[in-house]
Tab-separated table of C-alpha atoms in Angstrom:
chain	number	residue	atom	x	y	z
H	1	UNK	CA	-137.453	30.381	126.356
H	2	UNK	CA	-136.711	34.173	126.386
H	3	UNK	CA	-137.881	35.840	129.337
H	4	UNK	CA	-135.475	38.464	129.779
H	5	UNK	CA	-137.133	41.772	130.585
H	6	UNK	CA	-136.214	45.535	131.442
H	7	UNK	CA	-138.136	48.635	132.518
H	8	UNK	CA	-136.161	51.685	131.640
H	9	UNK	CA	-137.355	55.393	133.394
H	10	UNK	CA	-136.804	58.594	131.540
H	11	UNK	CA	-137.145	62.032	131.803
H	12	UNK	CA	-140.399	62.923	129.715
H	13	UNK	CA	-139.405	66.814	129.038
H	14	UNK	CA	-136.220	67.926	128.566
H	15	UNK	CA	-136.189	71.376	128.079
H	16	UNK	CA	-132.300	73.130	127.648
H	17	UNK	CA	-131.550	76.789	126.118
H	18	UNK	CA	-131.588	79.905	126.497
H	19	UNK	CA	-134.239	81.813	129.388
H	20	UNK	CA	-136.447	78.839	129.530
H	21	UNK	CA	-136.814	79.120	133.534
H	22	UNK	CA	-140.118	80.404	132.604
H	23	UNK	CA	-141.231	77.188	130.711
H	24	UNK	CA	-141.382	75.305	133.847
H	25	UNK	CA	-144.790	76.555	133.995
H	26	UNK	CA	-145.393	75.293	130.750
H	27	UNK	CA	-143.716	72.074	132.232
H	28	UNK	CA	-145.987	71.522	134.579
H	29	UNK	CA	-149.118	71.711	132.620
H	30	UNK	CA	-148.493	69.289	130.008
H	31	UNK	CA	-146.877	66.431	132.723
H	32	UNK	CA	-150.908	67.144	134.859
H	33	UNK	CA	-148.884	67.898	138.015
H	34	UNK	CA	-151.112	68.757	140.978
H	35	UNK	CA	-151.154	70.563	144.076
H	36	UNK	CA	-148.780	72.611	145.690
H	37	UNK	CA	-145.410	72.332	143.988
H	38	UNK	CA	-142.424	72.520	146.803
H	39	UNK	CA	-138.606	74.039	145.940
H	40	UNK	CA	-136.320	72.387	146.922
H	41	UNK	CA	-133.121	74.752	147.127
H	42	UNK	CA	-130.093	75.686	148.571
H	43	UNK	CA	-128.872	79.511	149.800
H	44	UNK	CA	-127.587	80.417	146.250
H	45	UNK	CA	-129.511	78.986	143.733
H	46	UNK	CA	-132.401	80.575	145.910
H	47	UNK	CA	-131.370	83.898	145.382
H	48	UNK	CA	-130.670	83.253	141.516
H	49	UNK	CA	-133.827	81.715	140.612
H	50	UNK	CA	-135.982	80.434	143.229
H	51	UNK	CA	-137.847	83.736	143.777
H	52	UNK	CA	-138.266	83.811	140.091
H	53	UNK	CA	-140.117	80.421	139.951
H	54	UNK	CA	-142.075	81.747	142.992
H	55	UNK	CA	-143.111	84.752	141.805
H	56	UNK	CA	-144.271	82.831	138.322
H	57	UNK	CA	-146.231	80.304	140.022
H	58	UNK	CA	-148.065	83.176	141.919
H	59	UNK	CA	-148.773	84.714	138.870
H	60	UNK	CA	-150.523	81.487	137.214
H	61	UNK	CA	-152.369	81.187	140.827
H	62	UNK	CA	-149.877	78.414	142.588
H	63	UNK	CA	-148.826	78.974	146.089
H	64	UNK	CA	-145.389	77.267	146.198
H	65	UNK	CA	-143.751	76.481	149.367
H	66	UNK	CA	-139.493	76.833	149.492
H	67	UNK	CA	-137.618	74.690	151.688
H	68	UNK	CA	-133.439	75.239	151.719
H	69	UNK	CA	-130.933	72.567	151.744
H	70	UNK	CA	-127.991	72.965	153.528
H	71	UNK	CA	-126.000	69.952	153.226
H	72	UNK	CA	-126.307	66.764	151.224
H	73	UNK	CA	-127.404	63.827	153.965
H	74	UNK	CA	-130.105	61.630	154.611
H	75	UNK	CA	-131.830	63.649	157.550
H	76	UNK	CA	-131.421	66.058	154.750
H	77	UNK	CA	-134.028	63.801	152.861
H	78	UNK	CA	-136.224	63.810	156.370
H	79	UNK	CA	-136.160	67.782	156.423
H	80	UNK	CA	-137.632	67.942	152.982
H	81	UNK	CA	-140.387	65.119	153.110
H	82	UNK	CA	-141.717	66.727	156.596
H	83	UNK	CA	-141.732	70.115	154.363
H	84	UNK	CA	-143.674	68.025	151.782
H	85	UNK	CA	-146.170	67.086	154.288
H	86	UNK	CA	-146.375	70.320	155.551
H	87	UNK	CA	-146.993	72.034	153.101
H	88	UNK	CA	-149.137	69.214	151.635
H	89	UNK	CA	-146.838	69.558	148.584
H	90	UNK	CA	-148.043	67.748	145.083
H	91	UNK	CA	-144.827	67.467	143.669
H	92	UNK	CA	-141.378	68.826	143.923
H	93	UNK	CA	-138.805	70.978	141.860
H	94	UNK	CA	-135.037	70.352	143.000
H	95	UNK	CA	-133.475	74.306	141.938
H	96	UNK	CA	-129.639	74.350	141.957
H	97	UNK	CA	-126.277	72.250	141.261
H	98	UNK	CA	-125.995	68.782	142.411
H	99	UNK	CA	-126.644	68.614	146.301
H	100	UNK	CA	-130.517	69.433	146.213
H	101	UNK	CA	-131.509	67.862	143.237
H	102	UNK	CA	-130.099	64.655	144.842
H	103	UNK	CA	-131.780	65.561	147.754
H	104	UNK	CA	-135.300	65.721	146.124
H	105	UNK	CA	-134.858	63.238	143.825
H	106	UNK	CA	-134.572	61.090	146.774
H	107	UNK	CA	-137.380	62.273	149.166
H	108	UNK	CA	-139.567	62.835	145.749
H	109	UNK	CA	-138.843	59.069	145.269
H	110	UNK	CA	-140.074	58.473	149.452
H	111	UNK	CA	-142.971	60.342	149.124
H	112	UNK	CA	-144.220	58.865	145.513
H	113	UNK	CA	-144.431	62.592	143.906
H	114	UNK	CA	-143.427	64.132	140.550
H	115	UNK	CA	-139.977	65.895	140.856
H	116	UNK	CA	-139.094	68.759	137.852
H	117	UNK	CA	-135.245	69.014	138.076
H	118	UNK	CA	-133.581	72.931	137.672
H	119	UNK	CA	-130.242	72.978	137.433
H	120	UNK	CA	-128.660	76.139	138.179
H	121	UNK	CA	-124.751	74.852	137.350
H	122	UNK	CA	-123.680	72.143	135.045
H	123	UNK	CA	-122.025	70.242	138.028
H	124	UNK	CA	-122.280	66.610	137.390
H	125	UNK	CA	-124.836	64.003	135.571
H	126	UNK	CA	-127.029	63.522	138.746
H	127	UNK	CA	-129.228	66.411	137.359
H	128	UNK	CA	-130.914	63.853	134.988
H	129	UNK	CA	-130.089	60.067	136.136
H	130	UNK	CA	-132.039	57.716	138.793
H	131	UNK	CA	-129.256	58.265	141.088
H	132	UNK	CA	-128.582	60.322	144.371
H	133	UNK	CA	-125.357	60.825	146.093
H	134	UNK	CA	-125.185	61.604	149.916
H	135	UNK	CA	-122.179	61.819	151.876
H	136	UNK	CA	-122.083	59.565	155.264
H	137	UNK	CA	-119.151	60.475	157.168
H	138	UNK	CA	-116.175	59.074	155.404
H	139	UNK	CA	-117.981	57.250	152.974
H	140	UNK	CA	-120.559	58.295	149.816
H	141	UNK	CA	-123.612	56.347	149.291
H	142	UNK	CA	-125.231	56.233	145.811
H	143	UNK	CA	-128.868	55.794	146.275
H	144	UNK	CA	-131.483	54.524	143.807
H	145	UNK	CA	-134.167	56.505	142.674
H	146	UNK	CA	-136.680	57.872	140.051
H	147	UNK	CA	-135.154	60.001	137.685
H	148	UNK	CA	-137.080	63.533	137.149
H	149	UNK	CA	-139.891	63.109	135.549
H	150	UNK	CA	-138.727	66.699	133.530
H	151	UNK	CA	-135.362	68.873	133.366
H	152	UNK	CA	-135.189	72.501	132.708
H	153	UNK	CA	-131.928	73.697	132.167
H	154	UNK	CA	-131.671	77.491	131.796
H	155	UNK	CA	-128.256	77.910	130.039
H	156	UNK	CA	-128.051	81.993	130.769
H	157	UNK	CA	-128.392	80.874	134.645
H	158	UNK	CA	-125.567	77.965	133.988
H	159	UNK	CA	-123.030	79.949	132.000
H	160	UNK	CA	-123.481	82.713	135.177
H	161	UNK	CA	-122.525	80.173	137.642
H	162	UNK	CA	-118.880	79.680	138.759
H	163	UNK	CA	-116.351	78.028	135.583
H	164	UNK	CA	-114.751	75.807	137.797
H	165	UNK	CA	-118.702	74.132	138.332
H	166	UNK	CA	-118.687	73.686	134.852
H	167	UNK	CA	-115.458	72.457	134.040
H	168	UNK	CA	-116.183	69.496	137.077
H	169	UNK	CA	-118.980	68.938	134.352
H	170	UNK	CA	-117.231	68.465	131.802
H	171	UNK	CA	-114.726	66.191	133.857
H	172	UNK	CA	-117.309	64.175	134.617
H	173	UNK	CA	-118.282	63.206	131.436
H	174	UNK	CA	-115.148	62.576	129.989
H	175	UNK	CA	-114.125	60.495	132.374
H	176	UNK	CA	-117.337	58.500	130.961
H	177	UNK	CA	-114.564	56.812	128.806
H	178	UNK	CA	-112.943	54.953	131.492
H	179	UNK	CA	-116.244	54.001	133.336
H	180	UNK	CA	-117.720	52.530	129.824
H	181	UNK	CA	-113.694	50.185	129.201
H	182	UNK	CA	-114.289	49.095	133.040
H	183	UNK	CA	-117.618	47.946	132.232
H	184	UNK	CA	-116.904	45.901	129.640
H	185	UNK	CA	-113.762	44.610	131.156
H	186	UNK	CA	-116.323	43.456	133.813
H	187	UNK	CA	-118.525	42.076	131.399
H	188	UNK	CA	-115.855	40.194	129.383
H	189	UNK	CA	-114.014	38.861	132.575
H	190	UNK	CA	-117.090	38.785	135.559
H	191	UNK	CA	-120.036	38.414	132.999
H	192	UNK	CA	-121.589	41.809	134.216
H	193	UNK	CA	-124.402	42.271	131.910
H	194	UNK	CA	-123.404	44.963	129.684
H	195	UNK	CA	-125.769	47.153	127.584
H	196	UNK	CA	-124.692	48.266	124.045
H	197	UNK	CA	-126.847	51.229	123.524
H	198	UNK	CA	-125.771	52.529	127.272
H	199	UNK	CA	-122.334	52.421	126.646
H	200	UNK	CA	-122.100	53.353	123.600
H	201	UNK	CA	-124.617	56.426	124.487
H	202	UNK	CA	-121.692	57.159	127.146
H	203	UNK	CA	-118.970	56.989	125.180
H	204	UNK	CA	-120.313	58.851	122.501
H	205	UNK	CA	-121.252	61.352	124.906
H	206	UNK	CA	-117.164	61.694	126.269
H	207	UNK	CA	-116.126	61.613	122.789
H	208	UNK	CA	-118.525	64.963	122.225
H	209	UNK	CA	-116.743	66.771	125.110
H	210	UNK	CA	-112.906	65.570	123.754
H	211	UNK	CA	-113.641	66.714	120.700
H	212	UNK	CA	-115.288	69.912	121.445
H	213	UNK	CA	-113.119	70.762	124.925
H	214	UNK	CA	-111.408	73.996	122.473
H	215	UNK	CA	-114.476	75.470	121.861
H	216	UNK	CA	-115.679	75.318	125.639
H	217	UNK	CA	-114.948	78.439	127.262
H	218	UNK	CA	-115.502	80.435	129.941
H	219	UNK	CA	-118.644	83.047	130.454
H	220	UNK	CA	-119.781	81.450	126.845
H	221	UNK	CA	-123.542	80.373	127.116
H	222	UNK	CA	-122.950	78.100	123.982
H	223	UNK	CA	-120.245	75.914	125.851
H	224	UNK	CA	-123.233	75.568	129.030
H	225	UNK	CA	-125.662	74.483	126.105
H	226	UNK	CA	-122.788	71.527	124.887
H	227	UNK	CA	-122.073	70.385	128.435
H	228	UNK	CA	-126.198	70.403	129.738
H	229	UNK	CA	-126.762	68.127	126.515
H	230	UNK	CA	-123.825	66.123	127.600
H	231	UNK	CA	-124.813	65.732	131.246
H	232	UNK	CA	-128.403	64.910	130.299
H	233	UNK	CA	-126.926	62.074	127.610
H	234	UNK	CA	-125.198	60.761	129.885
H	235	UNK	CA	-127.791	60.512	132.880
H	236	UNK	CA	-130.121	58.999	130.385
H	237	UNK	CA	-127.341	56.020	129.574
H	238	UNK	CA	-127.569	55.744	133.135
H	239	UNK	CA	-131.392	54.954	132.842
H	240	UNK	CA	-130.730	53.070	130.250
H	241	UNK	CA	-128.877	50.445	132.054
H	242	UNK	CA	-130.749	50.872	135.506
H	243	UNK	CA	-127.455	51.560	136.898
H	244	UNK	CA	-124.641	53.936	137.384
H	245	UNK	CA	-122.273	51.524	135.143
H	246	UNK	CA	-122.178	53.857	131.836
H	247	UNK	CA	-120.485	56.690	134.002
H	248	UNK	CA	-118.498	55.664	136.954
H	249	UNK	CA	-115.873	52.769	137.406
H	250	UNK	CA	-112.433	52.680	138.814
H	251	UNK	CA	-112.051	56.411	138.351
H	252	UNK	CA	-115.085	56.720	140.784
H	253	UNK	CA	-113.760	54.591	143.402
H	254	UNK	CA	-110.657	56.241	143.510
H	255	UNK	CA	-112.564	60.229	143.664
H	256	UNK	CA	-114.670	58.402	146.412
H	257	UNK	CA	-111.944	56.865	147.981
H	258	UNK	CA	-110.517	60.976	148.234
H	259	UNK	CA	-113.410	61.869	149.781
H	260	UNK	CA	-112.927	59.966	152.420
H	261	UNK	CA	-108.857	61.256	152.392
H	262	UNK	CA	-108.989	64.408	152.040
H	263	UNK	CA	-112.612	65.449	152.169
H	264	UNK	CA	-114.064	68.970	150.709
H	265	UNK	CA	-110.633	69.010	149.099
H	266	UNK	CA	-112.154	69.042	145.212
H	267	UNK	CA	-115.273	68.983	143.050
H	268	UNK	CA	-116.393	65.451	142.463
H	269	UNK	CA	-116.089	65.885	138.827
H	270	UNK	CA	-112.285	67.685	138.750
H	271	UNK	CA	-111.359	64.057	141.016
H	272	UNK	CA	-113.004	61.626	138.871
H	273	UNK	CA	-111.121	63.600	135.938
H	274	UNK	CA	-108.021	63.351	137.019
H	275	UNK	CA	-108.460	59.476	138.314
H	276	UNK	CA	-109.106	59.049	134.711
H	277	UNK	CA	-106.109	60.061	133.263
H	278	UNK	CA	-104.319	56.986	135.237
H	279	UNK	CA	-107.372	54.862	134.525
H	280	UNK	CA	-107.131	55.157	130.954
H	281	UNK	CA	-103.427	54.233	131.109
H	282	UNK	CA	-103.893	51.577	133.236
H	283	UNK	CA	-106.136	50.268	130.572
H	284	UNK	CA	-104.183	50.917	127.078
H	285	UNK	CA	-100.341	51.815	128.011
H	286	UNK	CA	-98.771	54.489	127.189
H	287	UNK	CA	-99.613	55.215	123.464
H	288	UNK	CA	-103.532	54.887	125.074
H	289	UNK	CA	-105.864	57.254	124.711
H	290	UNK	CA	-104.810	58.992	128.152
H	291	UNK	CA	-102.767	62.274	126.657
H	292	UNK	CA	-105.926	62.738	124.435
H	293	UNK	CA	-108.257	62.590	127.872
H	294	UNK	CA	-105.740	64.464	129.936
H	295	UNK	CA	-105.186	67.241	126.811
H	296	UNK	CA	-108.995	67.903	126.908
H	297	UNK	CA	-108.884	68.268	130.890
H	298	UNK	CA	-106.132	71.024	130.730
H	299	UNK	CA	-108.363	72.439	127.432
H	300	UNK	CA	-110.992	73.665	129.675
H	301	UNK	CA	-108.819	74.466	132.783
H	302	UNK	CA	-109.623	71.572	134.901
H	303	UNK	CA	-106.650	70.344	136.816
H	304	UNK	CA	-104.769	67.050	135.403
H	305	UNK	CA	-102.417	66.922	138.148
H	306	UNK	CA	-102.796	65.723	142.356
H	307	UNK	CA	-101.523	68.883	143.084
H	308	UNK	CA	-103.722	70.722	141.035
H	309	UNK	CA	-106.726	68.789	142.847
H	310	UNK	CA	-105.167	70.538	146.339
H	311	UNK	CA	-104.047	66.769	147.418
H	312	UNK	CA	-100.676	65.369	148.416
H	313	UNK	CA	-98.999	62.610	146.081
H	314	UNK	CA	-99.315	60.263	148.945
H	315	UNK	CA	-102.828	60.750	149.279
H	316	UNK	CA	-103.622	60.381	145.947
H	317	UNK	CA	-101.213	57.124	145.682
H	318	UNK	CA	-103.284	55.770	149.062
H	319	UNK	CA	-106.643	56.427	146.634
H	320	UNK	CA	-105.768	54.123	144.207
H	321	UNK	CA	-103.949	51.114	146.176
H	322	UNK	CA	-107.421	51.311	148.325
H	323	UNK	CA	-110.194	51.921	145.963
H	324	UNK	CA	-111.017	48.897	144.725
H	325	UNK	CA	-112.435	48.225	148.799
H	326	UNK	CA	-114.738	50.968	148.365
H	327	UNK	CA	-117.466	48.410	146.729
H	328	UNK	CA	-118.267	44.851	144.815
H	329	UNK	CA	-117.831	46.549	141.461
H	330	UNK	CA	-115.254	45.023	139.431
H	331	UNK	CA	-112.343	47.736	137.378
H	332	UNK	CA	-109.522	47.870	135.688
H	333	UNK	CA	-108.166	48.320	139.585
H	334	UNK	CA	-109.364	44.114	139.615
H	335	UNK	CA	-108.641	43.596	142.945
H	336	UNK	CA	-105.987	46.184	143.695
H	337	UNK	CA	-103.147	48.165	142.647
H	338	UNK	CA	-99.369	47.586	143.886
H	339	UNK	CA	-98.044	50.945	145.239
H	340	UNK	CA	-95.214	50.800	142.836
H	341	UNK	CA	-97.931	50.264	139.920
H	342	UNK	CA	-99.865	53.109	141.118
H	343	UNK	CA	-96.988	55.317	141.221
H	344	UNK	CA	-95.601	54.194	138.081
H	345	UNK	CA	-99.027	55.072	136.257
H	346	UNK	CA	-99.374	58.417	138.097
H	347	UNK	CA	-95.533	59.527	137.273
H	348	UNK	CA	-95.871	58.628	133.816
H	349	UNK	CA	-98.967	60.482	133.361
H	350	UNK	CA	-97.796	63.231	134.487
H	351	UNK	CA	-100.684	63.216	137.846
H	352	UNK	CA	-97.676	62.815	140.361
């Protein structure tokens, strides 16, 4: 008897292009959100858009209430649900890169309210997926939630904010191609229930990026408009397979594993890049597909090398040997690494 069964959240807007702040409004009205809507911020993004939104909700009669995030942690979360209930919020809009959209994703998900996610920088894929990532001292926690029930991604903003924000994007998402081979390694070898149509949504996603990493350039809105698509394509996979499988494996463990190293060092997304380069040889040898991954890293200037990260060969060496303790997800790292393994695969790949 079949009785296998699967309940898959989405986004129900996406709305990506050019100026379309202003369609949040819009946003609003056809998801029946009520009450007072709360931003969620941090100092930037506030001063980029956040008295734009307020300023538009005033004008179709709103009274929206702003609350800053500082830093990405769970009393973090507290701060904004007591804001919520302060300000007897209806629902919530997370405005900026990756640390307060986590943040309200997660205290949306606490206090049972709509969230509207507005990125502000094409950071990483947490802008879209059911995931939130907070830092606890020398470890990262990756916290389940509801995904947004909308995104509105502003691609004027996101071209404006800092290249090296986008180009952790990008790195993100190729690395996509190493988290989708772990996955099925686990499947094949740990019977880890794999989804087809989430991995191949991620992969297909990566291959996008590879393919298209000569034609992403600085201060270009069209390259923001290829990488938002991309990061919401692959947050959706993510909702696909009600977990964070279709974009993070070994690569992951061994970004998270520099966290705790060398912490503030690098952008998640220029770590988990990098990580993939030896990940992907790891997994196919030297004529793999890891010169092709590595080749699209250094075609939109983010690093390939330790060094270029900011972190010592040691450190990086210490990452991979000791990622596979991070958590019970099985990689390519099985597990673990010999030192002279990891070195080998670093030197040859030109990371070391």
């Amino acid at each position: 008897m079949f009785d296998k069964s699967t309940w898959i959240r989405l986004p129900r807007s996406v709305v990506v292009g050019h100026g379309v702040l202003d369609r949040v409004f819009d946003v609003v009205e056809e998801l029946y959100l009520d009450g007072r809507p709360l931003i969620v911020t941090s100092p930037t993004p506030s001063h980029l858009a956040a008295d734009r939104l307020r300023a538009g909700f005033e004008a179709i009669g709103a009274d929206p209430a702003v609350t800053i995030v500082e830093e990405a942690t769970f009393s973090a979360v507290e701060d904004v649900l007591a804001a919520a209930d302060a300000a007897d919020a209806g629902y919530l809009i997370g405005l900026g890169g990756g640390k307060p959209i986590d943040i309200a994703k997660m205290a949306a998900d606490e206090r049972g309210c709509g969230l509207i996610s507005v990125p502000t920088a094409a950071s990483h894929d947490g802008i879209v997926s059911g995931r939130g990532s907070v830092p606890d001292g020398d470890t990262r926690h990756s916290v389940a939630a509801h995904p947004p029930l909308a995104v509105v991604a502003d691609t004027e903003l996101i071209a404006e904010s800092p290249w090296r924000l986008t180009t952790a994007g990008c790195a993100d998402i190729i690395s996509n191609y190493t988290a989708v081979k772990d996955w099925q390694l686990a499947h094949r070898l740990k019977n880890v229930e794999y989804s087809e149509y989430a991995g191949a949504l991620s992969q297909m996603t990566a291959e996008m990026l590879v393919e298209r990493s000569d034609s992403i350039k600085r201060g270009l809105e069209e390259s923001a408009w290829v990488v938002m698509k991309a990061l919401v394509s692959s947050g959706v996979a993510m909702s696909i397979a009600g977990s964070s499988r279709p974009a993070s494996g070994a690569e992951h463990l061994i970004s998270h594993q520099l966290d705790r190293l060398a912490p503030g060092t690098a952008l998640h997304g220029h770590q988990v890049g990098v990580a993939s380069i030896v990940t992907e040889y790891l997994h196919s040898g030297e004529g793999g597909e890891w010169k092709r991954v590595r080749n699209a890293l250094a075609g939109i200037e983010a690093p390939t090398t330790a060094a270029g990260l900011g972190i010592d060969d040691e450190q990086f060496v210490c990452a991979m040997t000791s990622a596979h303790e991070i958590r019970d997800r099985y990689t390519i790292l099985g597990d673990g690494i010999e030192e002279s393994a990891a070195i080998e695969a670093a030197t040859m790949t030109g990371v070391l």
